[in-house]
Amino acid sequence: MKKQFPYAIAVILAVGAVLAVAITRMNNSAPMDMGEHALSESKRKAGIARGPHGGWLFAKDTFRMEVAIFERGVPPQFRVYPTDAAGTPINLNDVRLVIELHRLDRVDTVGFHPSGDYLVGDLTVVEPHSFDMILRAQWKGNDYEWQHSQIEARTVLSDEAIKNAGIQIKTAGPEKIKNVLHLTGEIGLNEEKVVHIVPRLDALVKQVFKDLGDRVREGEILAVLESRELADAKINYLAVGKQSQLATDDLKREILIYENTKIMLDILERELDLETIYNRLKGLVIGKSREQLLPAYARLKLFQSIFQREKGLFEKRISSESEYLLALENYKSAEAKYIALREKIAYDGQWAIRQKKRTDEMEQLNVQTANQKLLSLGLKRRGIEALKNEQAHVFTQYELRSSLSGLVIKKHITTGEAVKKDDDIFLLADLSDVWVNIAIPAKDIKNVHLGIKIIIKSELLGIQSAGRLTYLDSIIDPMTRTVTGRVVIPNPKGEWRPGTFVTADLILDERTVPIAIAREAVQSLRDWSVVFVKYGDTFEARPLELGASDASHWEVLNGLAEGEEYVTKNSFAVKAEIEKSGAVHAH
């Protein structure tokens, strides 16, 4: 046994020497992994070694080149250390080098120039450091080329995996970014569309047709009441209506008499014989004027005839002067009475018309007053017009009708109940739109104005709507130091219920940015804010420089181009796949 122990040691040493030579040859034939930018994807590549600066080592013939990504205190940059086969640094001015970085969306070409003891790239190596590299170098008249893949923050997903994970894709492009003031509010009734139904008279409830929550149409019967007061109002309306009709008929007759009287006066003015006058006035309604004026006219004609006869006899000296003068006196007296009677009849006719017209107007006013009372009690014009055909026993019935279309939200009435004229028995509301009352802090009033756009949201109901500020109170509440603002929002489905607390986003201003992404698309990976871009079946984390934001979008200042596809929903699933694969940046 003692003789075999030294022999075993010699065998072990020989095997170790062989392995050392093999490892050395492997290191000289492959690029080295860089210490400053160690990537799990690279670590899985067997045989990759590092140079003294922690970079990849590329070698061919007598030319060696270590390529490192340096990012301590500076933006990430390539630093290249060229040497000869023995590791001796060579003159940097003798080396020409270009590196192409083939990324998913573009190719970056990096040139180099000397800086100290290394060549430095003229482009920042932006994140992610995931690309296929093509390195082209010239030294001493010889051309060198290497290729290397550097993968991080990437994963590959099939269409089935995308569907199963619920991943949704969107194209990056312009969006509107809003400057939003987040406040709270409460849904309230639109007070311009709320109606309190009252009986308007003391009555007894005979029948009720609507209950709480029932939908009603404008003009629909809510209840039937019985009221003595209503019956009195109906009877009074009919009575004054008949009286008004009598007054109207009386006025028409008076006008007819007056017109016929004017005809009579015109005929008498022509001094026709009595028989002709009687024939022309036959059939005309004249009244007492005929009785008074025709005898006076006949008397005038008689005394006129006597006067003319006596005048002729007197001129021939046949009769005495006294007989002539008596005839003249009688004639002039009859003429004066006739003329006076004509004037009186003309005036009395006009006066009678004015009196009848005044009476007619008063009676019409009484009808209008009675009509307005019935309207104020809730009767419709059609129903009032139909009263003359209504049976007396239903004069007491009163149909209480809805004055708008909406819902019954309060009810204080039962069958058989006695109600007062001012009792609030129904409350109706049209909920087709509602008010949102918002408490706006006094410090923010300077940024708020009428017409400003407001987004109303309810997390409880899972709905939202939009409207504009229609009212802004002029008084600050001394207790809350807020001002009440109001927005009207549509409510066609009745989803917004008064009393619901909501959030109100006041859009103070909005602007369109060249590129914006959905907020939910942004994930945190390492110390980056990223989105996951999609190229084919490959997804890659893209670090972003973000700008302004609102509730739904982030402005992208750098890191994403317009037209690139990115994950909007369930981006966490892509992040999990990247982390699971280990293809993440490990400093």
Coordinates of C-alpha atoms in Angstrom, one line a residue:
M1 CA 0.0 0.0 0.0
K2 CA 2.8 2.5 0.8
K3 CA 4.3 2.0 -2.6
Q4 CA 0.9 2.7 -4.4
F5 CA 0.2 6.0 -2.6
P6 CA 2.8 8.2 -4.5
Y7 CA 1.6 6.7 -7.7
A8 CA -2.0 7.8 -7.1
I9 CA -0.9 11.3 -6.4
A10 CA 1.0 11.5 -9.6
V11 CA -2.1 10.3 -11.6
I12 CA -4.3 13.0 -10.0
L13 CA -1.8 15.7 -10.8
A14 CA -1.5 14.6 -14.4
V15 CA -5.3 14.6 -14.9
G16 CA -5.5 18.1 -13.4
A17 CA -2.9 19.4 -15.8
V18 CA -4.8 18.1 -18.8
L19 CA -8.0 19.8 -17.6
A20 CA -6.2 23.1 -17.1
V21 CA -4.9 23.1 -20.6
A22 CA -8.4 22.3 -22.0
I23 CA -10.0 25.1 -20.0
T24 CA -7.4 27.6 -21.2
R25 CA -8.0 26.7 -24.8
M26 CA -11.8 27.1 -24.3
N27 CA -11.3 30.6 -22.8
N28 CA -9.1 31.7 -25.7
S29 CA -11.7 30.6 -28.3
A30 CA -14.9 32.3 -27.0
P31 CA -16.0 35.9 -25.8
M32 CA -16.0 36.4 -22.1
D33 CA -19.0 37.4 -20.0
M34 CA -18.8 41.0 -18.7
G35 CA -18.8 41.6 -15.0
E36 CA -20.4 45.1 -15.3
H37 CA -23.3 43.8 -17.3
A38 CA -23.9 40.2 -16.2
L39 CA -27.0 38.8 -17.8
S40 CA -28.7 35.6 -16.9
E41 CA -29.2 34.8 -20.6
S42 CA -25.5 35.1 -21.2
K43 CA -24.7 33.0 -18.2
R44 CA -26.5 30.1 -19.7
K45 CA -24.0 30.1 -22.6
A46 CA -21.3 27.7 -21.6
G47 CA -17.7 28.8 -22.2
I48 CA -18.2 32.6 -22.2
A49 CA -15.4 34.2 -20.3
R50 CA -14.6 37.7 -19.2
G51 CA -11.6 40.0 -19.7
P52 CA -9.8 41.9 -17.0
H53 CA -12.4 44.8 -17.3
G54 CA -15.4 42.5 -17.0
G55 CA -16.3 42.7 -20.7
W56 CA -16.7 40.2 -23.5
L57 CA -13.5 38.9 -24.9
F58 CA -13.3 38.5 -28.7
A59 CA -10.0 37.1 -30.3
K60 CA -8.8 36.1 -33.7
D61 CA -5.2 35.5 -34.8
T62 CA -3.0 37.9 -33.0
F63 CA -5.8 40.5 -32.4
R64 CA -7.8 40.5 -29.2
M65 CA -10.5 42.9 -28.1
E66 CA -12.4 43.2 -24.8
V67 CA -15.9 44.9 -25.1
A68 CA -17.5 46.2 -21.9
I69 CA -20.6 48.3 -21.3
F70 CA -19.7 50.8 -18.7
E71 CA -22.4 52.7 -16.7
R72 CA -20.9 53.8 -13.4
G73 CA -21.5 57.6 -13.1
V74 CA -22.2 58.0 -16.8
P75 CA -24.9 56.9 -19.3
P76 CA -24.2 53.4 -20.5
Q77 CA -21.4 53.4 -23.1
F78 CA -19.2 50.9 -24.9
R79 CA -15.5 50.7 -23.8
V80 CA -13.2 48.6 -25.9
Y81 CA -9.7 47.5 -24.8
P82 CA -7.7 46.1 -27.9
T83 CA -4.5 44.1 -27.2
D84 CA -2.2 41.7 -29.1
A85 CA -2.2 37.9 -28.5
A86 CA 0.1 38.4 -25.5
G87 CA -2.4 40.9 -23.9
T88 CA -0.2 43.9 -24.5
P89 CA -2.2 47.1 -25.3
I90 CA -1.8 48.3 -28.8
N91 CA -1.9 51.8 -30.3
L92 CA -5.6 52.8 -30.3
N93 CA -5.2 55.0 -33.3
D94 CA -4.3 51.9 -35.4
V95 CA -7.7 50.3 -34.7
R96 CA -10.9 51.1 -36.6
L97 CA -14.1 49.7 -35.0
V98 CA -17.8 49.8 -35.6
I99 CA -20.5 47.9 -33.7
E100 CA -24.0 47.4 -35.0
L101 CA -26.7 46.7 -32.5
H102 CA -29.7 45.0 -34.1
R103 CA -32.7 45.7 -31.9
L104 CA -36.3 44.6 -32.4
D105 CA -37.3 48.0 -33.9
R106 CA -34.0 49.5 -35.3
V107 CA -30.3 49.2 -35.8
D108 CA -27.9 51.4 -33.8
T109 CA -24.5 51.9 -35.3
V110 CA -21.8 52.8 -32.8
G111 CA -18.5 54.4 -33.9
F112 CA -15.4 54.6 -31.6
H113 CA -12.6 57.0 -30.8
P114 CA -9.6 56.8 -28.4
S115 CA -10.1 58.0 -24.8
G116 CA -7.3 57.2 -22.4
D117 CA -6.4 53.5 -22.6
Y118 CA -9.6 52.4 -24.4
L119 CA -11.9 53.1 -27.3
V120 CA -15.2 54.7 -26.3
G121 CA -18.5 54.5 -28.2
D122 CA -20.1 57.6 -29.6
L123 CA -23.7 56.5 -28.8
T124 CA -25.3 55.8 -25.5
V125 CA -26.2 52.2 -25.2
V126 CA -29.9 52.7 -24.2
E127 CA -31.8 50.2 -22.2
P128 CA -32.7 47.4 -22.5
H129 CA -29.3 46.0 -23.5
S130 CA -31.0 43.4 -25.6
F131 CA -29.7 43.1 -29.2
D132 CA -27.7 41.1 -31.7
M133 CA -24.2 42.6 -32.1
I134 CA -22.1 42.6 -35.2
L135 CA -18.5 43.8 -34.5
R136 CA -16.3 44.9 -37.4
A137 CA -12.7 45.9 -36.7
Q138 CA -9.6 46.8 -38.8
W139 CA -6.0 46.4 -37.5
K140 CA -2.8 46.3 -39.4
G141 CA -4.6 46.0 -42.7
N142 CA -6.7 43.0 -41.6
D143 CA -10.5 42.9 -41.2
Y144 CA -12.1 41.2 -38.2
E145 CA -15.8 40.4 -37.6
W146 CA -17.6 38.8 -34.7
Q147 CA -21.3 38.3 -33.8
H148 CA -22.8 38.1 -30.4
S149 CA -26.3 38.0 -29.0
Q150 CA -27.1 40.0 -25.8
I151 CA -30.6 39.2 -24.6
E152 CA -32.4 40.7 -21.5
A153 CA -36.0 41.6 -20.5
R154 CA -37.4 39.5 -23.3
T155 CA -39.8 36.5 -23.6
V156 CA -41.6 34.7 -26.3
L157 CA -45.3 33.9 -26.0
S158 CA -47.5 32.0 -28.4
D159 CA -50.9 33.2 -29.6
E160 CA -52.6 30.6 -27.3
A161 CA -50.6 31.8 -24.3
I162 CA -51.5 35.5 -25.1
K163 CA -55.2 34.5 -25.3
N164 CA -55.1 32.5 -22.1
A165 CA -53.4 35.3 -20.2
G166 CA -56.0 37.8 -21.4
I167 CA -53.2 40.0 -22.8
Q168 CA -54.4 42.9 -24.9
I169 CA -52.3 44.9 -27.4
K170 CA -52.6 48.6 -28.4
T171 CA -50.6 50.8 -30.8
A172 CA -48.8 53.7 -29.3
G173 CA -49.9 57.1 -30.7
P174 CA -51.2 60.6 -29.8
E175 CA -53.6 60.9 -26.9
K176 CA -55.2 63.7 -24.9
I177 CA -53.6 64.3 -21.4
K178 CA -55.9 66.0 -19.0
N179 CA -55.1 68.2 -16.0
V180 CA -57.7 66.9 -13.6
L181 CA -59.0 68.2 -10.3
H182 CA -60.3 65.2 -8.3
L183 CA -63.3 66.0 -6.1
T184 CA -66.3 64.2 -4.6
G185 CA -70.0 64.8 -5.2
E186 CA -73.5 63.5 -4.6
I187 CA -76.2 62.6 -7.0
G188 CA -79.4 64.6 -6.5
L189 CA -82.8 65.1 -8.1
N190 CA -83.0 67.6 -10.9
E191 CA -85.1 70.1 -9.0
E192 CA -86.4 71.6 -12.2
K193 CA -88.1 68.2 -12.9
V194 CA -89.6 67.5 -9.5
V195 CA -93.4 68.0 -8.9
H196 CA -95.3 68.1 -5.6
I197 CA -98.9 67.0 -6.3
V198 CA -101.5 68.6 -3.9
P199 CA -105.3 68.2 -4.1
R200 CA -105.9 72.0 -4.4
L201 CA -109.2 71.6 -2.5
D202 CA -110.5 69.7 0.5
A203 CA -111.7 66.3 -0.6
L204 CA -112.3 62.7 0.2
V205 CA -110.1 60.0 -1.5
K206 CA -112.3 57.7 -3.5
Q207 CA -109.6 55.7 -5.4
V208 CA -105.8 55.5 -5.7
F209 CA -104.1 54.2 -8.9
K210 CA -100.4 54.7 -8.3
D211 CA -98.0 53.5 -5.6
L212 CA -94.3 54.2 -4.7
G213 CA -91.9 53.5 -7.5
D214 CA -94.6 53.4 -10.2
R215 CA -93.8 55.1 -13.5
V216 CA -96.3 57.6 -14.6
R217 CA -96.9 59.5 -17.8
E218 CA -97.9 63.2 -18.1
G219 CA -101.6 63.5 -17.8
E220 CA -102.1 60.1 -16.3
I221 CA -104.7 59.7 -13.4
L222 CA -103.0 59.3 -10.0
A223 CA -106.2 59.2 -7.8
V224 CA -109.9 60.1 -7.9
L225 CA -111.2 62.5 -5.2
E226 CA -114.7 63.7 -4.2
S227 CA -115.2 67.4 -3.3
R228 CA -118.2 69.6 -2.7
E229 CA -116.1 72.6 -3.5
L230 CA -115.4 71.2 -6.9
A231 CA -119.1 70.7 -7.6
D232 CA -119.8 74.2 -6.6
A233 CA -117.1 75.5 -8.9
K234 CA -118.5 73.4 -11.8
I235 CA -122.1 74.6 -11.2
N236 CA -120.9 78.2 -11.0
Y237 CA -119.1 77.8 -14.3
L238 CA -122.2 76.5 -16.0
A239 CA -124.4 79.2 -14.5
V240 CA -122.1 82.1 -15.5
G241 CA -121.7 80.5 -18.9
K242 CA -125.5 80.6 -19.5
Q243 CA -125.7 84.1 -18.2
S244 CA -122.9 85.1 -20.5
Q245 CA -124.7 83.6 -23.5
L246 CA -127.8 85.6 -22.6
A247 CA -125.8 88.8 -22.4
T248 CA -124.2 88.1 -25.8
D249 CA -127.6 87.4 -27.4
D250 CA -129.0 90.6 -25.9
L251 CA -126.1 92.6 -27.3
K252 CA -126.5 91.1 -30.7
R253 CA -130.3 92.1 -30.7
E254 CA -129.5 95.6 -29.5
I255 CA -127.0 96.0 -32.4
L256 CA -129.5 94.7 -34.8
I257 CA -132.1 97.2 -33.6
Y258 CA -129.6 100.0 -33.8
E259 CA -128.7 99.1 -37.4
N260 CA -132.4 98.9 -38.4
T261 CA -133.1 102.2 -36.7
K262 CA -130.4 103.9 -38.7
I263 CA -132.1 102.5 -41.8
M264 CA -135.4 104.0 -40.6
L265 CA -133.8 107.4 -40.0
D266 CA -132.3 107.3 -43.5
I267 CA -135.7 106.5 -45.1
L268 CA -137.4 109.2 -43.1
E269 CA -134.7 111.7 -44.2
R270 CA -136.0 111.3 -47.8
E271 CA -139.4 112.6 -46.8
L272 CA -141.3 109.8 -48.6
D273 CA -145.0 109.3 -48.1
L274 CA -146.1 107.3 -45.1
E275 CA -147.3 104.3 -47.1
T276 CA -143.9 103.9 -48.9
I277 CA -142.1 104.3 -45.5
Y278 CA -144.3 101.6 -43.9
N279 CA -143.6 99.2 -46.8
R280 CA -139.9 99.7 -46.6
L281 CA -139.7 99.2 -42.9
K282 CA -141.9 96.2 -42.9
G283 CA -140.1 93.1 -41.5
L284 CA -137.3 95.1 -39.8
V285 CA -136.8 94.7 -36.0
I286 CA -136.7 98.3 -34.7
G287 CA -138.6 98.2 -31.4
K288 CA -139.8 101.3 -29.6
S289 CA -138.0 103.6 -32.0
R290 CA -140.6 102.8 -34.7
E291 CA -143.4 103.4 -32.2
Q292 CA -142.0 106.8 -31.2
L293 CA -140.6 108.1 -34.4
L294 CA -143.2 107.2 -37.1
P295 CA -146.2 109.0 -35.3
A296 CA -143.9 112.0 -34.8
Y297 CA -143.1 112.0 -38.5
A298 CA -146.8 111.6 -39.4
R299 CA -147.7 114.5 -37.1
L300 CA -144.9 116.6 -38.7
K301 CA -146.2 115.9 -42.1
L302 CA -149.8 116.7 -41.1
F303 CA -148.9 120.1 -39.5
Q304 CA -146.6 120.8 -42.5
S305 CA -149.6 120.2 -44.8
I306 CA -151.9 122.4 -42.7
F307 CA -149.2 125.2 -42.6
Q308 CA -148.8 125.1 -46.4
R309 CA -152.6 125.3 -46.9
E310 CA -153.0 128.2 -44.4
K311 CA -150.1 130.0 -45.9
G312 CA -151.7 129.9 -49.3
L313 CA -155.0 131.1 -48.0
F314 CA -153.3 133.8 -46.0
E315 CA -151.4 135.0 -49.1
K316 CA -154.7 135.2 -51.0
R317 CA -156.3 137.1 -48.1
I318 CA -158.8 134.3 -47.6
S319 CA -157.9 133.3 -44.0
S320 CA -156.8 135.4 -41.2
E321 CA -153.3 136.0 -40.0
S322 CA -154.1 134.4 -36.6
E323 CA -155.0 131.1 -38.4
Y324 CA -151.8 131.3 -40.4
L325 CA -149.6 131.9 -37.4
L326 CA -151.3 129.1 -35.4
A327 CA -150.6 126.7 -38.3
L328 CA -147.0 127.9 -38.4
E329 CA -146.6 127.4 -34.7
N330 CA -148.0 123.9 -34.8
Y331 CA -145.7 123.0 -37.8
K332 CA -142.5 124.3 -36.1
S333 CA -143.4 122.6 -32.9
A334 CA -144.0 119.3 -34.6
E335 CA -140.7 119.7 -36.5
A336 CA -138.8 120.5 -33.4
K337 CA -140.2 117.5 -31.6
Y338 CA -139.5 115.3 -34.5
I339 CA -135.8 116.4 -34.8
A340 CA -135.3 116.1 -31.1
L341 CA -136.8 112.6 -31.1
R342 CA -134.5 111.6 -34.0
E343 CA -131.4 112.7 -32.1
K344 CA -132.6 111.0 -28.9
I345 CA -133.3 107.7 -30.7
A346 CA -129.8 107.8 -32.4
Y347 CA -128.1 108.5 -29.0
D348 CA -130.2 106.0 -27.1
G349 CA -129.3 103.3 -29.6
Q350 CA -125.6 103.9 -29.1
W351 CA -125.9 104.1 -25.4
A352 CA -127.9 100.9 -25.3
I353 CA -125.2 99.1 -27.3
R354 CA -122.5 100.3 -24.9
Q355 CA -124.5 99.2 -21.9
K356 CA -125.2 95.8 -23.4
K357 CA -121.6 95.4 -24.4
R358 CA -120.4 96.2 -20.9
T359 CA -122.8 93.7 -19.5
D360 CA -121.6 91.1 -22.0
E361 CA -117.9 91.8 -21.1
M362 CA -118.7 91.4 -17.4
E363 CA -120.4 88.1 -18.0
Q364 CA -117.5 86.9 -20.1
L365 CA -115.1 87.9 -17.4
N366 CA -117.2 85.9 -14.9
V367 CA -116.9 82.9 -17.3
Q368 CA -113.2 83.3 -17.5
T369 CA -112.9 83.6 -13.7
A370 CA -114.9 80.4 -13.3
N371 CA -112.9 78.7 -16.0
Q372 CA -109.6 79.7 -14.3
K373 CA -110.8 78.4 -11.0
L374 CA -111.5 75.0 -12.6
L375 CA -108.1 75.0 -14.3
S376 CA -106.4 75.9 -11.0
L377 CA -108.1 72.8 -9.5
G378 CA -106.5 70.6 -12.1
L379 CA -109.2 70.3 -14.7
K380 CA -108.1 70.3 -18.3
R381 CA -109.7 72.6 -20.9
R382 CA -111.2 69.7 -22.7
G383 CA -112.8 68.5 -19.6
I384 CA -114.2 72.0 -18.8
E385 CA -115.7 72.2 -22.2
A386 CA -117.4 68.9 -21.7
L387 CA -119.1 69.9 -18.4
K388 CA -122.3 70.8 -20.1
N389 CA -122.7 67.2 -21.1
E390 CA -121.7 65.8 -17.6
Q391 CA -124.2 64.3 -15.3
A392 CA -124.8 66.2 -12.1
H393 CA -124.0 63.2 -9.9
V394 CA -120.4 63.2 -11.0
F395 CA -119.8 67.0 -10.4
T396 CA -118.1 66.1 -7.1
Q397 CA -115.5 63.8 -8.7
Y398 CA -112.0 65.1 -9.2
E399 CA -109.3 63.3 -11.2
L400 CA -105.9 64.0 -9.8
R401 CA -103.4 63.8 -12.7
S402 CA -99.7 63.8 -13.2
S403 CA -98.1 67.0 -14.6
L404 CA -95.0 65.2 -15.8
S405 CA -93.6 61.9 -16.9
G406 CA -91.5 60.2 -14.2
L407 CA -91.5 58.1 -11.0
V408 CA -93.5 58.3 -7.8
I409 CA -90.9 58.8 -5.2
K410 CA -93.2 59.8 -2.3
K411 CA -96.8 59.0 -1.5
H412 CA -99.0 60.1 1.4
I413 CA -102.6 59.1 0.3
T414 CA -104.9 56.1 1.0
T415 CA -108.4 55.3 -0.1
G416 CA -111.1 56.8 2.1
E417 CA -108.7 59.4 3.6
A418 CA -109.8 63.0 3.9
V419 CA -107.2 65.4 2.5
K420 CA -106.7 69.1 2.8
K421 CA -106.2 71.3 -0.3
D422 CA -102.5 71.9 0.6
D423 CA -101.6 68.3 1.6
D424 CA -98.4 67.0 -0.2
I425 CA -99.8 63.6 -1.3
F426 CA -97.5 62.7 -4.2
L427 CA -93.9 63.6 -5.1
L428 CA -93.0 62.9 -8.7
A429 CA -89.6 63.1 -10.3
D430 CA -88.3 62.8 -13.8
L431 CA -85.0 61.0 -13.5
S432 CA -84.1 61.1 -17.2
D433 CA -81.3 63.4 -16.0
V434 CA -80.0 64.2 -12.6
W435 CA -77.9 66.8 -10.8
V436 CA -74.5 66.1 -9.4
N437 CA -73.7 68.6 -6.5
I438 CA -69.9 69.0 -6.1
A439 CA -68.1 70.6 -3.2
I440 CA -65.3 72.6 -4.7
P441 CA -62.6 73.8 -2.2
A442 CA -62.3 77.6 -2.1
K443 CA -58.6 77.4 -3.0
D444 CA -59.4 75.7 -6.3
I445 CA -62.1 78.1 -7.4
K446 CA -59.7 80.2 -9.4
N447 CA -59.2 77.2 -11.8
V448 CA -62.9 76.4 -12.2
H449 CA -65.4 78.1 -14.5
L450 CA -68.9 77.5 -15.9
G451 CA -68.8 75.1 -18.9
I452 CA -65.8 73.1 -17.7
K453 CA -66.0 69.4 -18.6
I454 CA -66.5 67.0 -15.7
I455 CA -66.3 63.2 -15.6
I456 CA -68.6 61.6 -13.0
K457 CA -67.7 58.1 -11.8
S458 CA -69.2 55.7 -9.3
E459 CA -67.0 52.8 -8.2
L460 CA -70.0 51.3 -6.4
L461 CA -72.1 51.2 -9.5
G462 CA -69.3 50.7 -12.0
I463 CA -70.5 53.5 -14.3
Q464 CA -69.4 56.9 -15.4
S465 CA -70.9 59.9 -17.4
A466 CA -69.8 63.3 -18.6
G467 CA -71.3 66.7 -18.4
R468 CA -70.4 70.4 -18.0
L469 CA -70.5 72.7 -15.0
T470 CA -73.9 74.6 -15.3
Y471 CA -74.0 76.3 -11.9
L472 CA -71.4 77.7 -9.5
D473 CA -72.5 79.2 -6.2
S474 CA -71.4 82.7 -5.4
I475 CA -71.1 82.1 -1.7
I476 CA -68.5 80.1 0.2
D477 CA -69.8 77.8 2.9
P478 CA -68.3 79.2 6.1
M479 CA -68.2 75.8 7.8
T480 CA -66.7 73.6 4.9
R481 CA -64.9 76.4 3.0
T482 CA -66.3 75.0 -0.2
V483 CA -68.4 76.3 -3.0
T484 CA -71.2 74.2 -4.5
G485 CA -71.0 73.4 -8.2
R486 CA -73.5 71.5 -10.2
V487 CA -73.4 69.4 -13.3
V488 CA -76.4 67.8 -15.1
I489 CA -75.8 64.3 -16.5
P490 CA -78.1 62.1 -18.6
N491 CA -79.7 59.2 -16.8
P492 CA -81.7 57.3 -19.5
K493 CA -81.4 53.9 -17.8
G494 CA -82.0 55.2 -14.3
E495 CA -78.7 53.9 -13.1
W496 CA -77.7 57.1 -11.3
R497 CA -79.7 57.0 -8.1
P498 CA -80.1 60.2 -6.0
G499 CA -78.1 60.0 -2.8
T500 CA -75.2 58.1 -4.4
F501 CA -71.7 59.5 -3.6
V502 CA -69.5 59.8 -6.7
T503 CA -66.1 61.1 -7.7
A504 CA -66.0 64.2 -10.0
D505 CA -63.0 64.7 -12.2
L506 CA -62.9 68.4 -13.3
I507 CA -60.9 68.7 -16.6
L508 CA -59.1 71.9 -16.0
D509 CA -57.3 71.7 -19.3
E510 CA -56.3 69.1 -21.8
R511 CA -53.6 68.8 -24.5
T512 CA -52.7 66.3 -27.1
V513 CA -49.3 64.7 -26.8
P514 CA -47.5 62.9 -29.6
I515 CA -47.2 59.6 -27.7
A516 CA -49.1 58.3 -24.7
I517 CA -49.8 54.9 -23.2
A518 CA -52.5 53.5 -21.0
R519 CA -51.6 53.8 -17.3
E520 CA -52.3 50.2 -16.6
A521 CA -49.7 49.2 -19.2
V522 CA -46.8 50.6 -17.1
Q523 CA -44.9 48.0 -14.9
S524 CA -41.9 48.3 -12.6
L525 CA -39.0 46.1 -13.7
R526 CA -35.7 46.4 -11.8
D527 CA -35.5 50.2 -11.4
W528 CA -37.3 50.9 -14.6
S529 CA -40.8 52.0 -15.5
V530 CA -41.5 49.9 -18.6
V531 CA -44.1 48.8 -21.1
F532 CA -43.8 45.6 -23.0
V533 CA -43.5 46.0 -26.7
K534 CA -44.6 43.3 -29.1
Y535 CA -42.8 42.2 -32.3
G536 CA -44.2 39.0 -33.7
D537 CA -44.3 36.6 -30.8
T538 CA -41.5 38.4 -28.9
F539 CA -42.2 40.7 -26.0
E540 CA -39.5 43.1 -24.7
A541 CA -39.5 45.4 -21.7
R542 CA -39.0 49.0 -22.9
P543 CA -37.8 51.5 -20.2
L544 CA -39.6 54.8 -20.5
E545 CA -39.1 58.4 -19.7
L546 CA -42.6 59.5 -18.6
G547 CA -44.0 62.9 -18.7
A548 CA -47.4 64.2 -17.6
S549 CA -50.3 61.8 -16.7
D550 CA -53.9 61.7 -15.9
A551 CA -56.3 59.0 -14.7
S552 CA -56.0 56.9 -17.9
H553 CA -52.7 57.8 -19.7
W554 CA -49.0 58.5 -19.3
E555 CA -47.2 60.8 -21.7
V556 CA -44.1 59.1 -23.1
L557 CA -41.1 61.5 -23.6
N558 CA -38.6 58.8 -24.6
G559 CA -38.4 55.1 -25.0
L560 CA -41.3 54.3 -27.3
A561 CA -42.1 55.3 -30.9
E562 CA -45.4 56.1 -32.5
G563 CA -46.9 53.0 -34.1
E564 CA -45.2 50.4 -31.9
E565 CA -47.5 47.8 -30.4
Y566 CA -47.5 47.4 -26.6
V567 CA -49.3 45.5 -24.0
T568 CA -52.2 47.4 -22.3
K569 CA -54.0 44.9 -20.2
N570 CA -52.6 42.1 -18.1
S571 CA -49.0 43.3 -18.7
F572 CA -48.1 41.7 -15.3
A573 CA -48.4 38.3 -17.1
V574 CA -45.6 39.3 -19.5
K575 CA -43.5 40.6 -16.6
A576 CA -43.9 37.3 -14.8
E577 CA -42.8 35.4 -17.9
I578 CA -39.7 37.5 -18.2
E579 CA -38.8 37.2 -14.5
K580 CA -39.4 33.4 -14.7
S581 CA -37.1 33.0 -17.6
G582 CA -34.4 34.9 -15.8
A583 CA -33.8 37.3 -18.8
V584 CA -33.5 40.4 -16.6
H585 CA -30.8 42.9 -16.1
A586 CA -28.6 41.9 -13.1
H587 CA -26.1 44.6 -12.0

